[in-house]
Amino acid sequence: MSACGPTSPPPKSSGNGREEERNEQGSERGDPDRRAQRSPEDGITKAEFVNYYRTVSRLMLPHLRGRPLVMERHPDGYRGRSFIHKDVPDYFPDWIHRREVPKEGGTVTMMVCDDTATLAYLANQSRITPHPWLARADRLDCPDRLVFDLDPPGDDFEIVRWTARRLRDLLTGLGLAPAVMTTGSRGLHLLVLLDRRTDFDTARAFARSAADLLAARHPDKLTTAPRKDKRRGRLNLDTQRNAYAQTSVAPYAVRPPPRPHRYPVTWDELDDPELGPQRWTLRSLHDRLSDRGDAWKELSRCRRSLAGARRRLDALVNEEAA
């Protein structure tokens, strides 16, 4: 089963297999192994992060290109403090693409990750986890993807599987083609590709209405309550990130350990008893790709218009409310 139901060029290699990169003071940085921040538990080095992103860039860049990017920075190593920031630092090289993005009261200059060199540069700058927008920079008000976050109350993954299947069936019945991936936390994300003809308000309203409908069908198991004290042990169907300037961690992204990483999976894999939200890590990438390849290699075929799905959803809501 498939996944769905004018800037100067990057710097040339120095010949030793490493790009020259700048640190925050603008000085050159060489071998990342020598400055790696290691974990006493797993010994992962910065060089491993950089090499990981180089390895996975072919799969990851389709989910980053053309999108404003929010950066998660770990200056003290991945187990230390972290910062989320949107603006591009002044010392970043000119060959990294930028985009002026409107915000309340002005604009912010954000980065766009369009190539492997940028991805590797970010990793060597301790920007471990990329958070791309759900819209592309040439049409910021119209998302090209919709995200449903299945957030369970605990570590029971069976309720997550159960919910993913039912949400898939609902969305497929509405004419959409959802894909699924692990989150590196406790749940799953369902992703729906859109044709960029719908604004954020409309897309978010649709996602919330679909989630409300499914929760109404299974009120003992599911909820859309944003407050945890209102969920009463039920899985939350979270659609809040479907809004202007909101982000979603990119597929194949490294999450700060001890959390594993986000990996696309096929719907067939959802039946695998060994599947869980924390199954794969940076060091298990090779085995994963050797075994399955790119689970989302046909994802581009899954793009749909939301117009017909909205009409069908409205009809369902009215029918079940009658």
CSV table of C-alpha atoms in Angstrom, one decimal:
chain,number,residue,atom,x,y,z
A,1,MET,CA,0.0,0.0,0.0
A,2,SER,CA,1.3,3.5,-0.9
A,3,ALA,CA,1.8,6.3,1.6
A,4,CYS,CA,-1.7,7.6,0.9
A,5,GLY,CA,-4.5,5.7,1.4
A,6,PRO,CA,19.2,35.3,-7.1
A,7,THR,CA,21.7,33.9,-4.5
A,8,SER,CA,25.3,32.8,-4.7
A,9,PRO,CA,25.9,29.1,-4.8
A,10,PRO,CA,26.8,27.1,-1.7
A,11,PRO,CA,30.5,26.9,-0.9
A,12,LYS,CA,32.6,24.3,-2.6
A,13,SER,CA,34.0,21.4,-0.7
A,14,SER,CA,37.4,22.0,0.7
A,15,GLY,CA,38.5,18.6,-0.6
A,16,ASN,CA,38.5,16.9,2.7
A,17,GLY,CA,34.8,16.1,2.7
A,18,ARG,CA,33.8,19.0,4.9
A,19,GLU,CA,32.2,22.4,4.0
A,20,GLU,CA,33.7,25.3,5.7
A,21,GLU,CA,31.2,26.8,8.0
A,22,ARG,CA,31.0,29.8,10.3
A,23,ASN,CA,30.3,30.0,14.0
A,24,GLU,CA,28.4,32.8,15.7
A,25,GLN,CA,31.4,35.1,15.8
A,26,GLY,CA,32.0,34.5,12.0
A,27,SER,CA,35.1,32.5,12.4
A,28,GLU,CA,35.7,29.3,10.4
A,29,ARG,CA,34.6,26.0,11.9
A,30,GLY,CA,36.4,22.8,10.8
A,31,ASP,CA,35.9,19.2,11.8
A,32,PRO,CA,32.7,19.0,13.9
A,33,ASP,CA,34.0,15.8,15.6
A,34,ARG,CA,36.5,17.9,17.6
A,35,ARG,CA,33.8,20.2,18.9
A,36,ALA,CA,31.0,17.7,19.3
A,37,GLN,CA,28.9,17.8,22.4
A,38,ARG,CA,28.6,14.2,23.5
A,39,SER,CA,26.0,12.5,25.6
A,40,PRO,CA,27.4,10.2,28.3
A,41,GLU,CA,24.6,7.7,27.6
A,42,ASP,CA,24.9,7.4,23.8
A,43,GLY,CA,28.0,9.3,22.7
A,44,ILE,CA,26.3,10.9,19.7
A,45,THR,CA,28.5,13.6,18.2
A,46,LYS,CA,27.7,16.7,16.2
A,47,ALA,CA,29.4,15.0,13.3
A,48,GLU,CA,26.8,12.3,13.5
A,49,PHE,CA,24.0,14.8,13.3
A,50,VAL,CA,25.6,16.5,10.3
A,51,ASN,CA,26.2,13.2,8.5
A,52,TYR,CA,22.7,12.1,9.3
A,53,TYR,CA,21.1,15.1,7.7
A,54,ARG,CA,23.4,14.8,4.6
A,55,THR,CA,22.3,11.2,4.3
A,56,VAL,CA,18.6,11.8,4.6
A,57,SER,CA,18.5,15.1,2.7
A,58,ARG,CA,17.1,13.6,-0.5
A,59,LEU,CA,14.1,12.4,1.4
A,60,MET,CA,13.7,15.4,3.7
A,61,LEU,CA,14.2,18.4,1.4
A,62,PRO,CA,10.9,17.9,-0.4
A,63,HIS,CA,9.3,18.8,2.9
A,64,LEU,CA,11.5,21.8,3.5
A,65,ARG,CA,12.1,23.5,0.1
A,66,GLY,CA,10.3,26.9,-0.3
A,67,ARG,CA,9.1,27.1,3.3
A,68,PRO,CA,9.9,29.5,6.0
A,69,LEU,CA,11.8,27.6,8.7
A,70,VAL,CA,11.7,28.1,12.4
A,71,MET,CA,14.9,26.9,14.0
A,72,GLU,CA,15.3,25.0,17.3
A,73,ARG,CA,18.8,25.7,18.6
A,74,HIS,CA,20.7,23.7,21.2
A,75,PRO,CA,23.9,25.7,22.0
A,76,ASP,CA,24.9,23.5,24.9
A,77,GLY,CA,24.3,20.2,23.2
A,78,TYR,CA,21.1,18.4,22.5
A,79,ARG,CA,20.6,17.6,26.2
A,80,GLY,CA,21.0,21.2,27.3
A,81,ARG,CA,18.8,24.3,27.0
A,82,SER,CA,17.2,25.1,23.7
A,83,PHE,CA,15.8,28.1,22.0
A,84,ILE,CA,13.2,28.6,19.3
A,85,HIS,CA,13.8,31.5,17.0
A,86,LYS,CA,12.5,32.7,13.6
A,87,ASP,CA,14.9,35.3,12.4
A,88,VAL,CA,18.1,34.5,10.5
A,89,PRO,CA,21.2,35.5,12.4
A,90,ASP,CA,23.4,38.1,10.7
A,91,TYR,CA,26.4,35.8,10.5
A,92,PHE,CA,24.6,33.1,8.4
A,93,PRO,CA,26.3,33.0,5.0
A,94,ASP,CA,24.7,34.8,2.0
A,95,TRP,CA,24.1,31.6,0.1
A,96,ILE,CA,21.4,30.5,2.5
A,97,HIS,CA,18.1,31.5,1.2
A,98,ARG,CA,15.9,34.0,3.1
A,99,ARG,CA,12.4,35.3,3.0
A,100,GLU,CA,10.7,38.4,4.4
A,101,VAL,CA,7.6,37.1,6.2
A,102,PRO,CA,4.8,39.5,7.3
A,103,LYS,CA,4.0,39.5,11.0
A,104,GLU,CA,2.0,41.7,13.3
A,105,GLY,CA,3.6,45.1,13.3
A,106,GLY,CA,6.2,44.4,10.6
A,107,THR,CA,8.1,41.6,9.0
A,108,VAL,CA,10.7,39.0,10.0
A,109,THR,CA,13.5,37.6,7.9
A,110,MET,CA,13.2,33.8,7.9
A,111,MET,CA,15.4,31.1,6.5
A,112,VAL,CA,14.4,28.7,3.7
A,113,CYS,CA,16.2,25.4,3.5
A,114,ASP,CA,16.5,24.5,-0.1
A,115,ASP,CA,19.5,22.2,-0.3
A,116,THR,CA,21.7,19.7,1.4
A,117,ALA,CA,24.5,22.3,2.2
A,118,THR,CA,22.0,24.4,4.2
A,119,LEU,CA,20.7,21.4,6.1
A,120,ALA,CA,24.2,20.3,7.0
A,121,TYR,CA,25.1,23.9,8.0
A,122,LEU,CA,22.2,24.1,10.4
A,123,ALA,CA,23.2,20.8,12.0
A,124,ASN,CA,26.7,22.0,12.5
A,125,GLN,CA,25.3,25.2,14.1
A,126,SER,CA,23.4,23.1,16.6
A,127,ARG,CA,20.0,23.8,14.9
A,128,ILE,CA,19.0,20.2,15.4
A,129,THR,CA,15.3,20.1,14.7
A,130,PRO,CA,13.8,22.1,11.7
A,131,HIS,CA,10.2,23.3,12.0
A,132,PRO,CA,8.9,24.3,8.5
A,133,TRP,CA,5.7,26.2,7.9
A,134,LEU,CA,2.6,24.4,6.5
A,135,ALA,CA,2.6,26.8,3.6
A,136,ARG,CA,5.2,27.8,1.0
A,137,ALA,CA,6.8,31.2,0.9
A,138,ASP,CA,5.2,32.2,-2.5
A,139,ARG,CA,1.7,31.7,-1.0
A,140,LEU,CA,1.9,32.1,2.8
A,141,ASP,CA,-1.8,32.3,3.4
A,142,CYS,CA,-2.6,29.0,1.7
A,143,PRO,CA,-1.4,25.8,3.3
A,144,ASP,CA,-0.4,22.9,1.1
A,145,ARG,CA,-0.7,20.4,4.0
A,146,LEU,CA,-3.0,19.7,6.9
A,147,VAL,CA,-1.8,18.0,10.1
A,148,PHE,CA,-3.8,15.9,12.6
A,149,ASP,CA,-1.8,15.2,15.8
A,150,LEU,CA,-3.0,12.1,17.6
A,151,ASP,CA,-2.0,12.8,21.3
A,152,PRO,CA,-2.8,9.9,23.6
A,153,PRO,CA,-3.2,10.3,27.4
A,154,GLY,CA,-0.4,7.8,28.1
A,155,ASP,CA,1.9,5.3,26.5
A,156,ASP,CA,-0.7,2.9,25.2
A,157,PHE,CA,0.0,2.9,21.4
A,158,GLU,CA,-3.0,0.7,20.6
A,159,ILE,CA,-5.5,3.6,21.0
A,160,VAL,CA,-3.2,5.6,18.6
A,161,ARG,CA,-3.3,2.8,16.0
A,162,TRP,CA,-7.1,2.5,16.4
A,163,THR,CA,-7.7,6.2,16.0
A,164,ALA,CA,-5.3,6.5,13.1
A,165,ARG,CA,-7.3,3.9,11.1
A,166,ARG,CA,-10.6,5.5,11.9
A,167,LEU,CA,-9.4,9.0,11.0
A,168,ARG,CA,-7.9,7.6,7.8
A,169,ASP,CA,-11.2,6.0,6.9
A,170,LEU,CA,-13.1,9.3,7.6
A,171,LEU,CA,-10.7,11.4,5.5
A,172,THR,CA,-10.6,8.9,2.7
A,173,GLY,CA,-14.3,8.8,2.6
A,174,LEU,CA,-14.3,12.6,2.2
A,175,GLY,CA,-12.0,12.2,-0.9
A,176,LEU,CA,-8.7,13.0,0.7
A,177,ALA,CA,-5.5,10.8,0.9
A,178,PRO,CA,-3.9,10.9,4.3
A,179,ALA,CA,-0.4,9.7,5.1
A,180,VAL,CA,0.9,8.7,8.5
A,181,MET,CA,4.2,9.1,10.4
A,182,THR,CA,5.6,8.6,13.8
A,183,THR,CA,6.3,11.7,16.0
A,184,GLY,CA,9.2,10.7,18.2
A,185,SER,CA,6.9,11.2,21.1
A,186,ARG,CA,3.9,9.1,22.0
A,187,GLY,CA,1.5,9.5,19.1
A,188,LEU,CA,1.2,9.7,15.3
A,189,HIS,CA,0.6,12.5,12.8
A,190,LEU,CA,-1.7,12.2,9.9
A,191,LEU,CA,-0.8,14.4,7.0
A,192,VAL,CA,-3.1,15.5,4.1
A,193,LEU,CA,-1.6,17.3,1.1
A,194,LEU,CA,-3.6,20.2,-0.3
A,195,ASP,CA,-3.7,22.0,-3.6
A,196,ARG,CA,-3.0,25.5,-2.0
A,197,ARG,CA,-6.4,26.9,-3.0
A,198,THR,CA,-7.7,27.1,0.6
A,199,ASP,CA,-6.7,29.7,3.2
A,200,PHE,CA,-5.6,28.8,6.7
A,201,ASP,CA,-8.9,29.7,8.4
A,202,THR,CA,-10.9,27.4,6.1
A,203,ALA,CA,-8.4,24.6,6.3
A,204,ARG,CA,-8.2,24.8,10.1
A,205,ALA,CA,-12.0,24.9,10.4
A,206,PHE,CA,-12.3,21.8,8.2
A,207,ALA,CA,-9.7,19.9,10.3
A,208,ARG,CA,-11.5,20.8,13.6
A,209,SER,CA,-14.9,19.8,12.2
A,210,ALA,CA,-13.5,16.4,11.0
A,211,ALA,CA,-11.9,15.9,14.4
A,212,ASP,CA,-15.1,16.9,16.2
A,213,LEU,CA,-17.1,14.5,14.1
A,214,LEU,CA,-14.8,11.5,14.9
A,215,ALA,CA,-14.8,12.4,18.6
A,216,ALA,CA,-18.6,12.6,18.6
A,217,ARG,CA,-18.7,9.1,17.2
A,218,HIS,CA,-16.4,7.8,19.9
A,219,PRO,CA,-16.9,10.1,22.9
A,220,ASP,CA,-15.5,7.5,25.4
A,221,LYS,CA,-12.2,7.3,23.6
A,222,LEU,CA,-11.6,10.6,21.7
A,223,THR,CA,-11.8,14.3,22.4
A,224,THR,CA,-10.8,17.6,20.9
A,225,ALA,CA,-10.5,19.4,24.2
A,226,PRO,CA,-7.3,21.5,24.2
A,227,ARG,CA,-7.0,21.5,28.0
A,228,LYS,CA,-5.6,18.3,29.5
A,229,ASP,CA,-7.9,18.5,32.5
A,230,LYS,CA,-10.9,18.2,30.2
A,231,ARG,CA,-9.7,15.1,28.3
A,232,ARG,CA,-10.5,12.6,31.1
A,233,GLY,CA,-8.1,9.9,29.8
A,234,ARG,CA,-9.1,10.2,26.2
A,235,LEU,CA,-6.9,10.6,23.1
A,236,ASN,CA,-6.8,14.2,21.9
A,237,LEU,CA,-7.3,14.9,18.2
A,238,ASP,CA,-5.2,18.0,18.0
A,239,THR,CA,-5.7,20.3,14.9
A,240,GLN,CA,-4.4,23.6,16.5
A,241,ARG,CA,-1.2,23.8,14.4
A,242,ASN,CA,-3.2,24.3,11.2
A,243,ALA,CA,-2.9,28.1,11.3
A,244,TYR,CA,-0.8,30.9,9.8
A,245,ALA,CA,2.8,31.0,11.0
A,246,GLN,CA,2.4,27.6,12.8
A,247,THR,CA,4.8,24.9,12.1
A,248,SER,CA,5.2,21.1,12.2
A,249,VAL,CA,8.5,19.3,12.7
A,250,ALA,CA,9.7,18.0,9.4
A,251,PRO,CA,9.6,14.3,8.5
A,252,TYR,CA,12.9,12.6,9.1
A,253,ALA,CA,13.9,15.3,11.6
A,254,VAL,CA,16.0,14.5,14.6
A,255,ARG,CA,14.3,15.2,17.9
A,256,PRO,CA,16.4,16.1,20.9
A,257,PRO,CA,17.4,12.8,22.6
A,258,PRO,CA,16.3,10.8,24.4
A,259,ARG,CA,13.4,11.2,22.1
A,260,PRO,CA,13.7,9.3,18.8
A,261,HIS,CA,13.0,10.8,15.4
A,262,ARG,CA,10.0,11.4,13.1
A,263,TYR,CA,9.7,8.8,10.3
A,264,PRO,CA,7.0,8.4,7.6
A,265,VAL,CA,5.5,4.9,7.6
A,266,THR,CA,3.1,3.1,5.2
A,267,TRP,CA,-0.4,2.2,6.3
A,268,ASP,CA,0.5,-1.4,6.1
A,269,GLU,CA,3.2,-0.8,8.8
A,270,LEU,CA,0.5,0.3,11.2
A,271,ASP,CA,-0.3,-3.4,11.6
A,272,ASP,CA,3.3,-4.2,12.7
A,273,PRO,CA,3.2,-5.1,16.4
A,274,GLU,CA,6.7,-3.7,16.8
A,275,LEU,CA,5.7,-0.3,15.4
A,276,GLY,CA,5.7,2.5,18.0
A,277,PRO,CA,6.1,6.3,18.0
A,278,GLN,CA,9.7,5.9,19.3
A,279,ARG,CA,10.9,3.0,17.2
A,280,TRP,CA,13.6,4.6,15.1
A,281,THR,CA,16.7,6.7,16.0
A,282,LEU,CA,19.5,8.4,14.2
A,283,ARG,CA,21.6,5.3,14.2
A,284,SER,CA,18.9,3.0,13.0
A,285,LEU,CA,18.2,5.0,9.9
A,286,HIS,CA,20.2,2.7,7.6
A,287,ASP,CA,18.4,-0.4,8.6
A,288,ARG,CA,15.0,1.4,8.3
A,289,LEU,CA,15.8,2.7,4.7
A,290,SER,CA,17.3,-0.6,3.7
A,291,ASP,CA,14.2,-2.5,4.8
A,292,ARG,CA,11.5,-0.2,3.6
A,293,GLY,CA,13.0,2.7,1.5
A,294,ASP,CA,11.1,5.9,1.4
A,295,ALA,CA,7.6,5.2,2.8
A,296,TRP,CA,6.3,8.4,1.2
A,297,LYS,CA,7.9,8.1,-2.2
A,298,GLU,CA,4.4,8.4,-3.8
A,299,LEU,CA,3.2,11.1,-1.5
A,300,SER,CA,3.1,13.8,-4.2
A,301,ARG,CA,0.3,11.8,-5.9
A,302,CYS,CA,-1.9,12.4,-2.8
A,303,ARG,CA,-2.5,16.1,-3.2
A,304,ARG,CA,-6.2,17.0,-3.1
A,305,SER,CA,-8.6,19.9,-3.2
A,306,LEU,CA,-10.4,20.6,0.0
A,307,ALA,CA,-13.5,22.0,-1.7
A,308,GLY,CA,-15.3,18.7,-2.3
A,309,ALA,CA,-14.2,17.3,1.0
A,310,ARG,CA,-15.7,20.3,2.8
A,311,ARG,CA,-19.1,19.7,1.1
A,312,ARG,CA,-19.1,16.0,2.0
A,313,LEU,CA,-18.0,16.7,5.6
A,314,ASP,CA,-20.8,19.3,6.1
A,315,ALA,CA,-23.3,16.8,4.8
A,316,LEU,CA,-22.0,14.1,7.1
A,317,VAL,CA,-22.1,16.5,10.1
A,318,ASN,CA,-25.7,17.5,9.3
A,319,GLU,CA,-26.8,13.9,8.8
A,320,GLU,CA,-25.3,12.6,12.1
A,321,ALA,CA,-26.7,15.6,14.0
A,322,ALA,CA,-30.2,14.9,12.7
